[in-house]
Amino acid sequence: MRAIWKGAVSFGLVNVPIRLYSATENHDVSFRQVHREDGGRIKYQRICSIDGEVVSYDDIAKGYETEDGEMVVLTDEDFKELPASSSKEISVEKFVPAEQIDPMLYDKSYYLEPDKASTKPYILLRDALEKENRVAVVTVSIRTRMTMAVLRVHEGVILMQTMLWPDEIRKPDFATLDDDAKATKQELAMADLLIEQLAGDYEPDDYEDDYAAAVQALVKAKVEGGEIQHAPESKDESGEVVDLLAALKKSVDKAKASRGESTSDSKPAAKKTAAKKTTAKKATTKKAAKKAS
């Protein structure tokens, strides 16, 4: 694993230098959109929805859409005025009972590894959290934005889990659950019996992503059967060049139209001019040959 962030956990007067690692990775099967005929990858242009023009990255800004559909464009200067933090400190605010944190609030997970010189205070914090069955509520700055998180112990390692803000949790509002329907004693007894029959311990190895396994087996069979597309590399290494040429062509056509000129490409005319010059050169050469004879 590679550390993605370095900082320190601070609680009271104790400071524990640590390195941060992503604790999870996504194994979802991903596909690319390709041309059915030759397997070439599909490219996309950045088109303005108002004027239909291709927009370069330099001209793209961040916009915030209001509830009534209006768009507010934010500049780099605007973002400089927003509250931001570049602190490398994971500051412990309080230690709370683990059961007080609803698992629904948890977002992303990260492992904390101590520096060699800070192993002892790291172990002290880890063991204290386990002994008291508490988690540490902390504040941390990730990508310049301050967020809440908790520190808890997982398999002998301190795990940091960032948290969603309370207003990011949707409230369930289902009218059908407001009905007065209630389960009878017999129904509850039967449900209890079913739960008892299916009771057991959670074993992660008992489950697997059969969809991903099936896709991988399918791809392997096609490769072994020679069912693959050898798509040649595109001559245009960057989609940006294509976009730029298209934008320039439209700009030239617009300029010609404003002057009442034809918007046809000027390259053929250039070829004709070159052809005339070549013919003239040949005629001059023949005349010089006759004089010499």
PDB file of N, CA and C in Angstrom, residues 212-256:
ATOM      1  N   ALA A 212     -18.936 -10.551 -11.052  1.00  0.00           N
ATOM      2  CA  ALA A 212     -17.580 -10.220 -11.488  1.00  0.00           C
ATOM      3  C   ALA A 212     -16.851 -11.472 -11.945  1.00  0.00           C
ATOM      4  N   ALA A 213     -17.029 -12.589 -11.213  1.00  0.00           N
ATOM      5  CA  ALA A 213     -16.368 -13.842 -11.587  1.00  0.00           C
ATOM      6  C   ALA A 213     -16.863 -14.333 -12.945  1.00  0.00           C
ATOM      7  N   ALA A 214     -18.180 -14.196 -13.200  1.00  0.00           N
ATOM      8  CA  ALA A 214     -18.745 -14.641 -14.470  1.00  0.00           C
ATOM      9  C   ALA A 214     -18.245 -13.784 -15.630  1.00  0.00           C
ATOM     10  N   VAL A 215     -18.140 -12.470 -15.404  1.00  0.00           N
ATOM     11  CA  VAL A 215     -17.633 -11.572 -16.460  1.00  0.00           C
ATOM     12  C   VAL A 215     -16.183 -11.909 -16.796  1.00  0.00           C
ATOM     13  N   GLN A 216     -15.363 -12.125 -15.753  1.00  0.00           N
ATOM     14  CA  GLN A 216     -13.964 -12.453 -15.981  1.00  0.00           C
ATOM     15  C   GLN A 216     -13.812 -13.776 -16.721  1.00  0.00           C
ATOM     16  N   ALA A 217     -14.659 -14.764 -16.387  1.00  0.00           N
ATOM     17  CA  ALA A 217     -14.615 -16.054 -17.080  1.00  0.00           C
ATOM     18  C   ALA A 217     -15.031 -15.894 -18.543  1.00  0.00           C
ATOM     19  N   LEU A 218     -16.032 -15.042 -18.777  1.00  0.00           N
ATOM     20  CA  LEU A 218     -16.503 -14.797 -20.136  1.00  0.00           C
ATOM     21  C   LEU A 218     -15.417 -14.126 -20.976  1.00  0.00           C
ATOM     22  N   VAL A 219     -14.761 -13.120 -20.414  1.00  0.00           N
ATOM     23  CA  VAL A 219     -13.691 -12.415 -21.124  1.00  0.00           C
ATOM     24  C   VAL A 219     -12.532 -13.360 -21.414  1.00  0.00           C
ATOM     25  N   LYS A 220     -12.164 -14.189 -20.427  1.00  0.00           N
ATOM     26  CA  LYS A 220     -11.068 -15.136 -20.619  1.00  0.00           C
ATOM     27  C   LYS A 220     -11.371 -16.110 -21.747  1.00  0.00           C
ATOM     28  N   ALA A 221     -12.624 -16.588 -21.805  1.00  0.00           N
ATOM     29  CA  ALA A 221     -13.015 -17.524 -22.860  1.00  0.00           C
ATOM     30  C   ALA A 221     -12.939 -16.866 -24.232  1.00  0.00           C
ATOM     31  N   LYS A 222     -13.348 -15.605 -24.319  1.00  0.00           N
ATOM     32  CA  LYS A 222     -13.293 -14.904 -25.600  1.00  0.00           C
ATOM     33  C   LYS A 222     -11.846 -14.657 -26.038  1.00  0.00           C
ATOM     34  N   VAL A 223     -10.980 -14.323 -25.072  1.00  0.00           N
ATOM     35  CA  VAL A 223      -9.565 -14.116 -25.411  1.00  0.00           C
ATOM     36  C   VAL A 223      -8.946 -15.410 -25.915  1.00  0.00           C
ATOM     37  N   GLU A 224      -9.214 -16.516 -25.216  1.00  0.00           N
ATOM     38  CA  GLU A 224      -8.664 -17.810 -25.629  1.00  0.00           C
ATOM     39  C   GLU A 224      -9.236 -18.271 -26.965  1.00  0.00           C
ATOM     40  N   GLY A 225     -10.458 -17.817 -27.265  1.00  0.00           N
ATOM     41  CA  GLY A 225     -11.081 -18.186 -28.535  1.00  0.00           C
ATOM     42  C   GLY A 225     -10.740 -17.237 -29.682  1.00  0.00           C
ATOM     43  N   GLY A 226      -9.888 -16.250 -29.386  1.00  0.00           N
ATOM     44  CA  GLY A 226      -9.472 -15.317 -30.434  1.00  0.00           C
ATOM     45  C   GLY A 226     -10.495 -14.252 -30.747  1.00  0.00           C
ATOM     46  N   GLU A 227     -11.505 -14.104 -29.907  1.00  0.00           N
ATOM     47  CA  GLU A 227     -12.545 -13.100 -30.156  1.00  0.00           C
ATOM     48  C   GLU A 227     -12.141 -11.756 -29.556  1.00  0.00           C
ATOM     49  N   ILE A 228     -11.112 -11.151 -30.113  1.00  0.00           N
ATOM     50  CA  ILE A 228     -10.653  -9.864 -29.628  1.00  0.00           C
ATOM     51  C   ILE A 228     -10.484  -8.900 -30.788  1.00  0.00           C
ATOM     52  N   GLN A 229     -10.577  -7.622 -30.484  1.00  0.00           N
ATOM     53  CA  GLN A 229     -10.423  -6.577 -31.496  1.00  0.00           C
ATOM     54  C   GLN A 229      -9.072  -5.909 -31.297  1.00  0.00           C
ATOM     55  N   HIS A 230      -8.268  -5.866 -32.364  1.00  0.00           N
ATOM     56  CA  HIS A 230      -6.988  -5.164 -32.309  1.00  0.00           C
ATOM     57  C   HIS A 230      -7.213  -3.764 -32.865  1.00  0.00           C
ATOM     58  N   ALA A 231      -7.755  -2.899 -32.010  1.00  0.00           N
ATOM     59  CA  ALA A 231      -8.057  -1.536 -32.453  1.00  0.00           C
ATOM     60  C   ALA A 231      -6.772  -0.744 -32.594  1.00  0.00           C
ATOM     61  N   PRO A 232      -6.499  -0.170 -33.788  1.00  0.00           N
ATOM     62  CA  PRO A 232      -5.288   0.638 -33.970  1.00  0.00           C
ATOM     63  C   PRO A 232      -5.348   1.903 -33.139  1.00  0.00           C
ATOM     64  N   GLU A 233      -4.173   2.404 -32.777  1.00  0.00           N
ATOM     65  CA  GLU A 233      -4.118   3.645 -32.017  1.00  0.00           C
ATOM     66  C   GLU A 233      -4.624   4.792 -32.877  1.00  0.00           C
ATOM     67  N   SER A 234      -5.397   5.675 -32.256  1.00  0.00           N
ATOM     68  CA  SER A 234      -5.928   6.824 -32.981  1.00  0.00           C
ATOM     69  C   SER A 234      -4.791   7.747 -33.393  1.00  0.00           C
ATOM     70  N   LYS A 235      -4.875   8.305 -34.605  1.00  0.00           N
ATOM     71  CA  LYS A 235      -3.843   9.230 -35.072  1.00  0.00           C
ATOM     72  C   LYS A 235      -3.818  10.490 -34.220  1.00  0.00           C
ATOM     73  N   ASP A 236      -4.979  10.861 -33.720  1.00  0.00           N
ATOM     74  CA  ASP A 236      -5.065  12.042 -32.861  1.00  0.00           C
ATOM     75  C   ASP A 236      -4.815  11.603 -31.430  1.00  0.00           C
ATOM     76  N   GLU A 237      -3.606  11.836 -30.926  1.00  0.00           N
ATOM     77  CA  GLU A 237      -3.238  11.382 -29.591  1.00  0.00           C
ATOM     78  C   GLU A 237      -4.100  12.024 -28.518  1.00  0.00           C
ATOM     79  N   SER A 238      -4.528  13.245 -28.765  1.00  0.00           N
ATOM     80  CA  SER A 238      -5.319  13.963 -27.757  1.00  0.00           C
ATOM     81  C   SER A 238      -6.599  14.491 -28.356  1.00  0.00           C
ATOM     82  N   GLY A 239      -7.707  14.281 -27.626  1.00  0.00           N
ATOM     83  CA  GLY A 239      -8.984  14.812 -28.089  1.00  0.00           C
ATOM     84  C   GLY A 239      -8.970  16.327 -28.091  1.00  0.00           C
ATOM     85  N   GLU A 240      -8.055  16.936 -27.331  1.00  0.00           N
ATOM     86  CA  GLU A 240      -7.992  18.386 -27.250  1.00  0.00           C
ATOM     87  C   GLU A 240      -7.634  18.996 -28.597  1.00  0.00           C
ATOM     88  N   VAL A 241      -6.730  18.299 -29.366  1.00  0.00           N
ATOM     89  CA  VAL A 241      -6.317  18.800 -30.678  1.00  0.00           C
ATOM     90  C   VAL A 241      -7.503  18.814 -31.623  1.00  0.00           C
ATOM     91  N   VAL A 242      -8.266  17.717 -31.611  1.00  0.00           N
ATOM     92  CA  VAL A 242      -9.448  17.640 -32.468  1.00  0.00           C
ATOM     93  C   VAL A 242     -10.428  18.748 -32.121  1.00  0.00           C
ATOM     94  N   ASP A 243     -10.652  18.952 -30.822  1.00  0.00           N
ATOM     95  CA  ASP A 243     -11.574  19.993 -30.381  1.00  0.00           C
ATOM     96  C   ASP A 243     -11.105  21.363 -30.853  1.00  0.00           C
ATOM     97  N   LEU A 244      -9.804  21.613 -30.749  1.00  0.00           N
ATOM     98  CA  LEU A 244      -9.248  22.900 -31.125  1.00  0.00           C
ATOM     99  C   LEU A 244      -9.421  23.150 -32.616  1.00  0.00           C
ATOM    100  N   LEU A 245      -9.151  22.123 -33.434  1.00  0.00           N
ATOM    101  CA  LEU A 245      -9.306  22.274 -34.884  1.00  0.00           C
ATOM    102  C   LEU A 245     -10.762  22.574 -35.253  1.00  0.00           C
ATOM    103  N   ALA A 246     -11.684  21.857 -34.578  1.00  0.00           N
ATOM    104  CA  ALA A 246     -13.101  22.077 -34.851  1.00  0.00           C
ATOM    105  C   ALA A 246     -13.506  23.503 -34.479  1.00  0.00           C
ATOM    106  N   ALA A 247     -12.993  23.964 -33.338  1.00  0.00           N
ATOM    107  CA  ALA A 247     -13.325  25.323 -32.890  1.00  0.00           C
ATOM    108  C   ALA A 247     -12.758  26.362 -33.857  1.00  0.00           C
ATOM    109  N   LEU A 248     -11.510  26.147 -34.314  1.00  0.00           N
ATOM    110  CA  LEU A 248     -10.900  27.084 -35.252  1.00  0.00           C
ATOM    111  C   LEU A 248     -11.662  27.122 -36.567  1.00  0.00           C
ATOM    112  N   LYS A 249     -12.081  25.947 -37.058  1.00  0.00           N
ATOM    113  CA  LYS A 249     -12.826  25.873 -38.315  1.00  0.00           C
ATOM    114  C   LYS A 249     -14.127  26.662 -38.219  1.00  0.00           C
ATOM    115  N   LYS A 250     -14.838  26.490 -37.078  1.00  0.00           N
ATOM    116  CA  LYS A 250     -16.091  27.224 -36.889  1.00  0.00           C
ATOM    117  C   LYS A 250     -15.842  28.726 -36.813  1.00  0.00           C
ATOM    118  N   SER A 251     -14.737  29.114 -36.156  1.00  0.00           N
ATOM    119  CA  SER A 251     -14.411  30.536 -36.035  1.00  0.00           C
ATOM    120  C   SER A 251     -14.119  31.148 -37.400  1.00  0.00           C
ATOM    121  N   VAL A 252     -13.383  30.405 -38.247  1.00  0.00           N
ATOM    122  CA  VAL A 252     -13.069  30.889 -39.594  1.00  0.00           C
ATOM    123  C   VAL A 252     -14.343  31.041 -40.412  1.00  0.00           C
ATOM    124  N   ASP A 253     -15.225  30.038 -40.330  1.00  0.00           N
ATOM    125  CA  ASP A 253     -16.488  30.093 -41.081  1.00  0.00           C
ATOM    126  C   ASP A 253     -17.341  31.274 -40.636  1.00  0.00           C
ATOM    127  N   LYS A 254     -17.365  31.532 -39.314  1.00  0.00           N
ATOM    128  CA  LYS A 254     -18.148  32.656 -38.805  1.00  0.00           C
ATOM    129  C   LYS A 254     -17.596  33.984 -39.313  1.00  0.00           C
ATOM    130  N   ALA A 255     -16.258  34.098 -39.297  1.00  0.00           N
ATOM    131  CA  ALA A 255     -15.621  35.335 -39.761  1.00  0.00           C
ATOM    132  C   ALA A 255     -15.912  35.575 -41.242  1.00  0.00           C
ATOM    133  N   LYS A 256     -15.862  34.513 -42.050  1.00  0.00           N
ATOM    134  CA  LYS A 256     -16.145  34.647 -43.491  1.00  0.00           C
ATOM    135  C   LYS A 256     -17.602  35.021 -43.724  1.00  0.00           C
TER     136      LYS A 256
END
